[in-house]
Short mmCIF file of C-alpha atoms in Angstrom, two decimals:
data_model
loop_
_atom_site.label_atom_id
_atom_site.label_comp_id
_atom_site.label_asym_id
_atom_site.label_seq_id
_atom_site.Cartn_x
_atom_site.Cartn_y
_atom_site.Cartn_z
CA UNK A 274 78.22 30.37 -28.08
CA UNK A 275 79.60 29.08 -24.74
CA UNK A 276 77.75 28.39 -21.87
CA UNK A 277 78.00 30.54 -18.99
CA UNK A 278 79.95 28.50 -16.11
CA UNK A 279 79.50 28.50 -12.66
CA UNK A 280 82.40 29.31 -10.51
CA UNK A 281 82.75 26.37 -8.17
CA UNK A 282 83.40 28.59 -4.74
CA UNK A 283 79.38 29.82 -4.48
CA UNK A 284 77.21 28.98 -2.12
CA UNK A 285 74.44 26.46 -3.14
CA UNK A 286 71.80 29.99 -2.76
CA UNK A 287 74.38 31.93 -4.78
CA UNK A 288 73.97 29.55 -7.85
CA UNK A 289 70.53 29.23 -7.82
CA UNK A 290 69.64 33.03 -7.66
CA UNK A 291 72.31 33.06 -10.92
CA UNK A 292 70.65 30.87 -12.52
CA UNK A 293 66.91 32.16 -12.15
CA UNK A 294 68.66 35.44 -13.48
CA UNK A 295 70.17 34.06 -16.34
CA UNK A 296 66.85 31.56 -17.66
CA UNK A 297 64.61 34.67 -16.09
CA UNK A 298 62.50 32.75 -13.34
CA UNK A 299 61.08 34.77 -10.71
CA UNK A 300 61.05 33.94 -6.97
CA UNK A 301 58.20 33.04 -6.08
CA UNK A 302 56.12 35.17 -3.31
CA UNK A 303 56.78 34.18 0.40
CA UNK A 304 52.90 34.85 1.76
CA UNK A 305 50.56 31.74 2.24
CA UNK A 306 50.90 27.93 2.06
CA UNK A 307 52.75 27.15 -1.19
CA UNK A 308 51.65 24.14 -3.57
CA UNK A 309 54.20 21.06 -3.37
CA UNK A 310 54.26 21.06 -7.31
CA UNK A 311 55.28 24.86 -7.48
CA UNK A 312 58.26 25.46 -9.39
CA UNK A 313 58.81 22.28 -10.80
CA UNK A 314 59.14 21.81 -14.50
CA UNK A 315 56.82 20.58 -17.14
CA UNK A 316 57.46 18.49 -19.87
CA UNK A 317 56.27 18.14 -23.16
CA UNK A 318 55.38 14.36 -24.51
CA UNK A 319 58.67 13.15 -25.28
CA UNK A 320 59.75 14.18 -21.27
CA UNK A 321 62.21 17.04 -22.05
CA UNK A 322 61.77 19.96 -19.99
CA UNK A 323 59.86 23.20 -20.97
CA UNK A 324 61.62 25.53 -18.58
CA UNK A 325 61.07 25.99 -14.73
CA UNK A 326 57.87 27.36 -14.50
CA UNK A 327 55.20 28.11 -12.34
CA UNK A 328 52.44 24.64 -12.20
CA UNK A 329 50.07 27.59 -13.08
CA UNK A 330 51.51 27.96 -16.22
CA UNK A 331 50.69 26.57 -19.48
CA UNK A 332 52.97 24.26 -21.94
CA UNK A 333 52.08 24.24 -25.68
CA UNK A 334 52.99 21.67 -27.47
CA UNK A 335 56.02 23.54 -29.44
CA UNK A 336 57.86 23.65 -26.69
CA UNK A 337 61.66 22.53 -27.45
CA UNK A 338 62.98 19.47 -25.49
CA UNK A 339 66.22 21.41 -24.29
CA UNK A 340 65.39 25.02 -23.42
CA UNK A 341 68.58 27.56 -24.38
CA UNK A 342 68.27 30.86 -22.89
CA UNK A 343 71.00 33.60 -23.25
CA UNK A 344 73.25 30.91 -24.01
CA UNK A 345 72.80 28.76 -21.23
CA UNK A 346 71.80 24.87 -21.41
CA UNK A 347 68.99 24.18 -19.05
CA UNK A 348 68.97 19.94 -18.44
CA UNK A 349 65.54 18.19 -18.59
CA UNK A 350 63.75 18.59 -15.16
CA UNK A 351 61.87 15.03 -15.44
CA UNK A 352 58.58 16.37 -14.27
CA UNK A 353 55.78 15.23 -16.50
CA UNK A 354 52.41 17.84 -16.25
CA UNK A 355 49.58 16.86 -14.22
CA UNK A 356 45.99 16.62 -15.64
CA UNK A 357 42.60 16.27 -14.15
CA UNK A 358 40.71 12.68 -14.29
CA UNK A 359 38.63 13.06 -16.90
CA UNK A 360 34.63 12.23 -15.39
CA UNK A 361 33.31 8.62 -15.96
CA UNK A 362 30.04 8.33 -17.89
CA UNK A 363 27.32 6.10 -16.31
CA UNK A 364 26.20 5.38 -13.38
CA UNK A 365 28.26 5.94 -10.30
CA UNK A 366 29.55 3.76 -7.89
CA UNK A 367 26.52 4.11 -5.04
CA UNK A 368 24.34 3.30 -7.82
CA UNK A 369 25.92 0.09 -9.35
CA UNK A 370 26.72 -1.04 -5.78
CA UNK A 371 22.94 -0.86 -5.27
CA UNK A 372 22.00 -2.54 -8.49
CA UNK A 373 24.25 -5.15 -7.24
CA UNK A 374 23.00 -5.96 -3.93
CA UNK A 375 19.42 -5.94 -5.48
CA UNK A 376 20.49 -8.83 -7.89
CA UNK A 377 21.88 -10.90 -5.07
CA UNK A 378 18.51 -10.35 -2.91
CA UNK A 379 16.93 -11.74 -5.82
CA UNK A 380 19.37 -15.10 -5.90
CA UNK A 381 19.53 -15.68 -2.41
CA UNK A 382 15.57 -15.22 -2.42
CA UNK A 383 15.40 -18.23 -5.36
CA UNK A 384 17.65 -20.30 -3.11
CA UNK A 385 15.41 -19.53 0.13
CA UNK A 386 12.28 -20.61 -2.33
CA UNK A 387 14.59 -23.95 -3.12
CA UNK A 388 16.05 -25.26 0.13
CA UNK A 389 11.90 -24.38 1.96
CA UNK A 390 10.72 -26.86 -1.19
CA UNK A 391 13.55 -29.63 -0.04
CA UNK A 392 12.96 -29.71 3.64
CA UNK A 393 9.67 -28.65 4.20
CA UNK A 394 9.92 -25.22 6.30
CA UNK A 395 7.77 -22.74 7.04
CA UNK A 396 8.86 -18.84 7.66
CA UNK A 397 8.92 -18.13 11.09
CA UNK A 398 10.63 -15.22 11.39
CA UNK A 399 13.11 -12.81 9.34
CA UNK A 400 15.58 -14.89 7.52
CA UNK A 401 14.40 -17.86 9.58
CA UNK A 402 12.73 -20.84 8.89
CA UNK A 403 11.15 -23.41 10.97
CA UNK A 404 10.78 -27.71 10.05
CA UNK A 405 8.64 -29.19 12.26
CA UNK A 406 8.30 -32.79 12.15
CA UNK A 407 5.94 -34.93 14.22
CA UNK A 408 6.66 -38.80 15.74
CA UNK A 409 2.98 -40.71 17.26
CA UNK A 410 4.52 -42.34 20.38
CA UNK A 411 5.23 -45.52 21.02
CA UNK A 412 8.04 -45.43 18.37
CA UNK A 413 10.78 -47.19 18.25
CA UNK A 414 14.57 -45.91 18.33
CA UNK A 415 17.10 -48.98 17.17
CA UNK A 416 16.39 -51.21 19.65
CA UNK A 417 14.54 -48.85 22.31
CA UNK A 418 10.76 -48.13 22.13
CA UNK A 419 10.02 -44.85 23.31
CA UNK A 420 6.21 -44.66 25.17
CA UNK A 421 4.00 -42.82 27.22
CA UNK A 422 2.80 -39.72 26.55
CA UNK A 423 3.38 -35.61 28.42
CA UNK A 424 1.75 -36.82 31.73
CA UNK A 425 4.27 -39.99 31.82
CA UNK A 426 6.96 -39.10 34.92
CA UNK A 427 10.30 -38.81 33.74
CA UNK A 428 13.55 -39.85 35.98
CA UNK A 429 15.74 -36.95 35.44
CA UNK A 430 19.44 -37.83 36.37
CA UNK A 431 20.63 -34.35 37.44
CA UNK A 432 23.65 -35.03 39.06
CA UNK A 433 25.14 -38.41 41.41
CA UNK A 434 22.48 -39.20 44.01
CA UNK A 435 20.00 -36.71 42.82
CA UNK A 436 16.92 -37.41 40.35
CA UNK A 437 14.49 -34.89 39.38
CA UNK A 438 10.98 -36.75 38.69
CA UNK A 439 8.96 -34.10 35.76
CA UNK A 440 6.29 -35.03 33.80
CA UNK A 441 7.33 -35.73 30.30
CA UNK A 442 5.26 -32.88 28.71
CA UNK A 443 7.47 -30.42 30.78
CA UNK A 444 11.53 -31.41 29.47
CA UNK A 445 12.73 -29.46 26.87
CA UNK A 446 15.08 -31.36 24.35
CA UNK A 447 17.80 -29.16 22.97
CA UNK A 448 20.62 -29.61 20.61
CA UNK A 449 22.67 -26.78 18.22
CA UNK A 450 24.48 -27.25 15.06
CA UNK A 451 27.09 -24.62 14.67
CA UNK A 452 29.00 -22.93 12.72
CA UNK A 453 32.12 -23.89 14.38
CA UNK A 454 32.91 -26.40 16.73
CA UNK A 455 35.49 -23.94 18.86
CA UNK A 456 33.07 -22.27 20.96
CA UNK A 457 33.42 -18.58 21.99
CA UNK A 458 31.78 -15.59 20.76
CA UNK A 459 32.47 -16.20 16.64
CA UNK A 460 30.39 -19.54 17.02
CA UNK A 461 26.84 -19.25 15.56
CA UNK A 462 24.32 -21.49 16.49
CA UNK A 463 22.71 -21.41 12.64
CA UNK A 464 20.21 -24.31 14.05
CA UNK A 465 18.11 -24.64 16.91
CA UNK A 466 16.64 -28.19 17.85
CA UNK A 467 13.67 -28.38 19.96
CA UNK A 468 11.55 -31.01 20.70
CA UNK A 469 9.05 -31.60 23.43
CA UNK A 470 6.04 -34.68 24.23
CA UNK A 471 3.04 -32.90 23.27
CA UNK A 472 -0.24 -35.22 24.20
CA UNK A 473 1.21 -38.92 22.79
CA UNK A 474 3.45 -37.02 19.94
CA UNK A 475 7.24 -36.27 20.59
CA UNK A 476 7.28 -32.55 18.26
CA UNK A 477 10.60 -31.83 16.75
CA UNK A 478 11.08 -27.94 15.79
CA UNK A 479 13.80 -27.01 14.12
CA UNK A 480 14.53 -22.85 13.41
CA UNK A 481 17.24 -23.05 10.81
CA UNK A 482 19.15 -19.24 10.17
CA UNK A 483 19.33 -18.38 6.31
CA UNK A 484 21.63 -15.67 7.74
CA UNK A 485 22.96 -14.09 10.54
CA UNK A 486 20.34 -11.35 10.84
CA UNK A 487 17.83 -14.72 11.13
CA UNK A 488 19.69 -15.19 15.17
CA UNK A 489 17.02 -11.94 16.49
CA UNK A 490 13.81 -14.40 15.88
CA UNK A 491 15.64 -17.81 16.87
CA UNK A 492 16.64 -16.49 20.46
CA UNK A 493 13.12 -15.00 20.58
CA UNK A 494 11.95 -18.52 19.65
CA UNK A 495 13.85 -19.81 22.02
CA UNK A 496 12.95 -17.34 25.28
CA UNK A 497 9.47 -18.78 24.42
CA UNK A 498 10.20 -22.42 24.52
CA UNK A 499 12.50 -22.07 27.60
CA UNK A 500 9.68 -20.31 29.33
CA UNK A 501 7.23 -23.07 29.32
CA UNK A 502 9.99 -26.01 30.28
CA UNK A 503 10.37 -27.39 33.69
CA UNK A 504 13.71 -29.20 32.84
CA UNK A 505 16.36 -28.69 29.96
CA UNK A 506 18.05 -31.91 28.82
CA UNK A 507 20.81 -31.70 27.21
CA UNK A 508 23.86 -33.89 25.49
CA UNK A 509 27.09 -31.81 26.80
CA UNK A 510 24.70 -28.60 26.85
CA UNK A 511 26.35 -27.76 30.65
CA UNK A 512 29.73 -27.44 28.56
CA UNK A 513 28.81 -25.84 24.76
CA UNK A 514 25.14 -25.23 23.82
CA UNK A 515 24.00 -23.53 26.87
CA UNK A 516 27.11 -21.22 27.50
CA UNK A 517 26.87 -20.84 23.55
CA UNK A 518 23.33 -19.57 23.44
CA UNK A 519 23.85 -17.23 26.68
CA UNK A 520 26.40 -15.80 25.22
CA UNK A 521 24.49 -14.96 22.02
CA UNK A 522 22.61 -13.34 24.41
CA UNK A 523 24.77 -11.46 25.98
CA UNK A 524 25.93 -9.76 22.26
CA UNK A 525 22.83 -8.83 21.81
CA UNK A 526 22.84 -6.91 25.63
CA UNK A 527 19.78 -9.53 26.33
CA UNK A 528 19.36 -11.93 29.66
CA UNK A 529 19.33 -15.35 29.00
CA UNK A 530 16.77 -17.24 30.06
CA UNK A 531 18.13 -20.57 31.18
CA UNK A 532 18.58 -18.81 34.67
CA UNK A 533 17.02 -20.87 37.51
CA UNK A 534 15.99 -23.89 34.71
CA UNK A 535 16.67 -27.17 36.27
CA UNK A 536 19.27 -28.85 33.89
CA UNK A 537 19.90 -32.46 32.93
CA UNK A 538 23.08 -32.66 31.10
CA UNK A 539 22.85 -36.53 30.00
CA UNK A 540 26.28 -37.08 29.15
CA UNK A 541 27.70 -36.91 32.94
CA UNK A 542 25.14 -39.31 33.44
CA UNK A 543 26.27 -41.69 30.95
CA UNK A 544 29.73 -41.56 32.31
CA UNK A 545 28.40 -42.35 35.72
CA UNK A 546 26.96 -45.10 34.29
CA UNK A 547 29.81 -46.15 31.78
CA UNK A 548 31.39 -49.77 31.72
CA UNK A 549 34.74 -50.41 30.98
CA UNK A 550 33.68 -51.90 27.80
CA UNK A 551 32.68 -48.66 26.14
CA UNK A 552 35.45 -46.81 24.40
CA UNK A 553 34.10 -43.51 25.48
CA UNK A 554 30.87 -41.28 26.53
CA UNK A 555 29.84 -40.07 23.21
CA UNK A 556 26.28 -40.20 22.04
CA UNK A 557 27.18 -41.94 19.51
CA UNK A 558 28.66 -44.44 21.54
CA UNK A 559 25.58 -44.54 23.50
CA UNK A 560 23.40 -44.80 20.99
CA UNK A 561 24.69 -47.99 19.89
CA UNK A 562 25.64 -49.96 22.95
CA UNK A 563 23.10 -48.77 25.32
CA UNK A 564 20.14 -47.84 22.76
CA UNK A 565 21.23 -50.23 20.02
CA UNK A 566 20.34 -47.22 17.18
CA UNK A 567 23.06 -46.98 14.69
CA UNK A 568 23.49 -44.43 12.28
CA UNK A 569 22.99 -44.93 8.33
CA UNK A 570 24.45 -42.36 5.98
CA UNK A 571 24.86 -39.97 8.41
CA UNK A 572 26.53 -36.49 8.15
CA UNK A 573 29.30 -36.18 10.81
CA UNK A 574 29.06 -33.66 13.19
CA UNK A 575 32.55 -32.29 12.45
CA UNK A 576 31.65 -31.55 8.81
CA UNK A 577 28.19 -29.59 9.68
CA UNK A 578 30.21 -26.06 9.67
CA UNK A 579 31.28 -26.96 6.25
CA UNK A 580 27.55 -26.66 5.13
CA UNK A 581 26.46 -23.78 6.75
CA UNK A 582 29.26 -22.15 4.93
CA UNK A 583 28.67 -23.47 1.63
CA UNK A 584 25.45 -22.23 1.82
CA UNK A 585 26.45 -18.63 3.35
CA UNK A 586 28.80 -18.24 0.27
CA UNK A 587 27.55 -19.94 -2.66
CA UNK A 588 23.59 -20.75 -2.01
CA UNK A 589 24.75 -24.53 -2.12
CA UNK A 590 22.19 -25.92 -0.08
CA UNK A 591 22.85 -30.18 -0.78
CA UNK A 592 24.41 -30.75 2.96
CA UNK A 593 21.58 -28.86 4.79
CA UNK A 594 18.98 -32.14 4.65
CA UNK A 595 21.40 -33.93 6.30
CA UNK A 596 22.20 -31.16 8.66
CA UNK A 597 18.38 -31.53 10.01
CA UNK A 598 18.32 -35.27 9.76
CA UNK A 599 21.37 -35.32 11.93
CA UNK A 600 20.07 -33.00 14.43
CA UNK A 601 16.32 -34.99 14.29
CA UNK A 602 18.40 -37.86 15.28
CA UNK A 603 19.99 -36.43 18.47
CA UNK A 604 16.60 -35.28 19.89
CA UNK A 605 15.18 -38.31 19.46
CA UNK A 606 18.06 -40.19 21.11
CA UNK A 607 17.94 -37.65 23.94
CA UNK A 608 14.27 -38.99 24.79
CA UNK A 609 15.32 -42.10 24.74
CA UNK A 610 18.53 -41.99 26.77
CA UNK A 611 16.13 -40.10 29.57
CA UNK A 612 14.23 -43.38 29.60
CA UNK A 613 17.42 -45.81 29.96
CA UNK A 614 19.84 -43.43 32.05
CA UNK A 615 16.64 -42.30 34.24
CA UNK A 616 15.62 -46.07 34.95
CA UNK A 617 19.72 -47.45 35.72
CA UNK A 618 21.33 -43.86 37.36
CA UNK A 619 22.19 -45.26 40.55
CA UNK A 620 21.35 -48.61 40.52
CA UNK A 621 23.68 -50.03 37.50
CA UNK A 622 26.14 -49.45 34.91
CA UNK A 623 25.11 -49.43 31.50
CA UNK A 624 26.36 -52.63 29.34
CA UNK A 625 26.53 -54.12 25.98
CA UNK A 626 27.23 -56.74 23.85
CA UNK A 627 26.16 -60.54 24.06
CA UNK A 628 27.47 -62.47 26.67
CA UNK A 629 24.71 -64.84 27.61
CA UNK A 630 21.83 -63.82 30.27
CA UNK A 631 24.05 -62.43 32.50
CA UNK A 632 26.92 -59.74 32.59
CA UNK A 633 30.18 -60.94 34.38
CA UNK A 634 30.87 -58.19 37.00
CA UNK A 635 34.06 -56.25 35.92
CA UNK A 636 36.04 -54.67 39.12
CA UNK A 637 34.12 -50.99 38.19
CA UNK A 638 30.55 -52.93 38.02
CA UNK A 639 30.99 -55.43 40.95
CA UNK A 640 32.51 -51.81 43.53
CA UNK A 641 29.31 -50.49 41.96
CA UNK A 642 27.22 -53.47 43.19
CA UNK A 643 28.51 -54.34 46.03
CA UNK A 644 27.43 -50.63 47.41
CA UNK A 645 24.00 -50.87 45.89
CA UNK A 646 23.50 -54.17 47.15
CA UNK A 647 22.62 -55.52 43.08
CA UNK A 648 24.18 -58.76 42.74
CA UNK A 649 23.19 -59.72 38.64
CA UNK A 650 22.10 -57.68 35.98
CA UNK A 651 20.04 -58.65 33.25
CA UNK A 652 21.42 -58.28 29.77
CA UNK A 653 18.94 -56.17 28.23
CA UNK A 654 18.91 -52.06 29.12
CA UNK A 655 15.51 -51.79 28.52
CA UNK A 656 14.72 -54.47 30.70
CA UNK A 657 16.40 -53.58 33.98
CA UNK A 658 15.87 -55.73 37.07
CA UNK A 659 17.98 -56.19 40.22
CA UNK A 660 18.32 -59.16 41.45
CA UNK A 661 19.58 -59.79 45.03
#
């Protein structure tokens, strides 16, 4: 039989209401909001197409791959039948998502267990720990001996010209290891070094975040510590830890307390009292020329984030010992730069190196002399005397 034609001078409406009266579709009804997969056709498995039908309407399975209707040859629509996802047996998603966080609370609580074992910390806090380590003074730090005990008065070199005289008991020694070395408000301060004379003991505390929920008892920690100082010294504090820590503070919609604390930032003092010998103001630069303490086996302070983040993401806790040891160090070079910089600010550059008894006055040193009236140096930092 021959298929009904189409005469090519219809409208595009024409043909298709000639067409639903030759295969026998109705039109469907104009009232309410129709589905998007109304009217299309269904197909069978091997994609033919089972007529134009409503999506309401079912296909069996004996459906013919080319519908013929009154002689007319309707092509393959291309539409393949949607089904419903079938449900998935077992537990659902909340509950394996739960499952899993309780199995990582579990490892991260064996790793906690681990790293308190291999530095010796105590809980202080939630997700915090604290290491507290304890030095009998004198001691000895490279080639400086640290003495005295908390009633000892302390030259505090705040700025040029002025020197704040505290008891020792009353400074505050502060340093931060972070988690980036940037600065700004994505910086985490995961430790917190404080150390303070107590009697004849210098006592090193160090709070140490497991996490980032472990920052609530640290600042608290810290409010306390802050509250009972009469003098912060820092090592560059004036220009990162301070302005670090306030603006943890700030996050958490909390005053800092470092408002109205007299603050000895010890590294404008050491470029006060730099020679043109030293190749910069770092403290470790000033550890070894001016305390004569060098370093062994120490973690450098550019690969601390590293660790933290090693430990964040895999529990690796190997680096962290060092982390402390590193941190240790700079509080205990702190005290002892307070002794040297406190005795020379004003008086004398710092020096080092051997060059007999004396120090030949470079053109910085002897315009430093001349206008304190100092003449010679001795050789030895820890032995200052002016000579005129």
């Amino acid at each position: 039989m021959r298929a009904v034609g189409v005469s090519g001078s219809l409208s595009v409406a024409d043909r298709i209401a000639r067409l639903r009266a030759v295969i026998g579709a109705t039109v469907p009804a104009p009232a309410g909001p129709r589905s998007p997969f109304a009217g299309l056709a269904t197909t069978d498995r091997q994609g033919a197409s089972a007529g134009v039908r409503s999506s309401t309407q079912p296909v069996t399975p004996s459906s013919a791959s080319t519908v013929r209707r009154e002689g007319v040859s309707v092509a393959p629509m291309g539409h393949r039948p949607i089904t419903a996802i079938p449900p998935i047996d077992g537990p659902s998603l909340a509950e394996r998502l739960a499952r899993a966080r309780a199995g990582r609370g579990a490892g991260h609580a064996r790793d906690i267990d681990a790293l308190r074992r291999a530095i010796g910390a105590e809980p202080c806090g939630e997700h915090l720990l604290c290491v507290t380590t304890r030095h009998p003074l004198p001691m000895r730090h490279g080639s400086t001996v640290l003495s005295g005990d908390a009633a000892t008065p302390a030259g505090l070199p705040i700025r040029l010209g002025e020197t704040l005289v505290r008891p020792t008991g009353e400074l505050l020694l502060l340093d931060t290891e972070t988690s980036g070395l940037a600065g700004g408000a994505g910086t985490f301060a995961f430790l917190l070094g404080l150390a303070r004379v107590e009697g004849a003991t210098l006592v090193v505390r160090q709070y140490l975040a497991t996490r980032f929920a472990g920052e609530v008892a640290m600042l608290s920690h810290l409010r306390e510590a802050v509250a009972q100082a009469g003098c912060l010294v820092t090592f560059n504090g004036k220009s990162f830890d301070v302005p670090l820590l306030a603006g943890r503070f700030a996050l958490r919609r909390e005053a800092h307390p470092f408002g109205g604390l007299p603050h000895c930032d010890l590294l404008h003092a050491a470029r006060r009292s730099l020679r043109t010998d030293w190749p910069d103001c770092r403290l470790r630069t000033a550890e070894e020329r001016a305390l004569g303490f060098s370093r062994v086996d120490d973690l450098p302070g550019a690969e601390v984030p590293a660790v933290w983040q090693q430990w964040l993401a895999r529990g690796n806790a190997d680096g962290l010992p060092k982390v402390l040891e590193h941190n240790r160090a700079d509080l205990v070079s702190l005290l002892a730069l307070v002794q040297v910089l406190g005795a020379t600010e004003g008086r004398l550059p710092l020096f080092s190196g051997r060059a007999g008894p004396y120090v030949r006055e470079s053109g910085k040193s002897a315009l430093h002399n001349e206008r304190q009236g100092v003449k010679r140096v001795l050789q030895d930092p820890r032995e200052v005397e002016v000579l005129v």
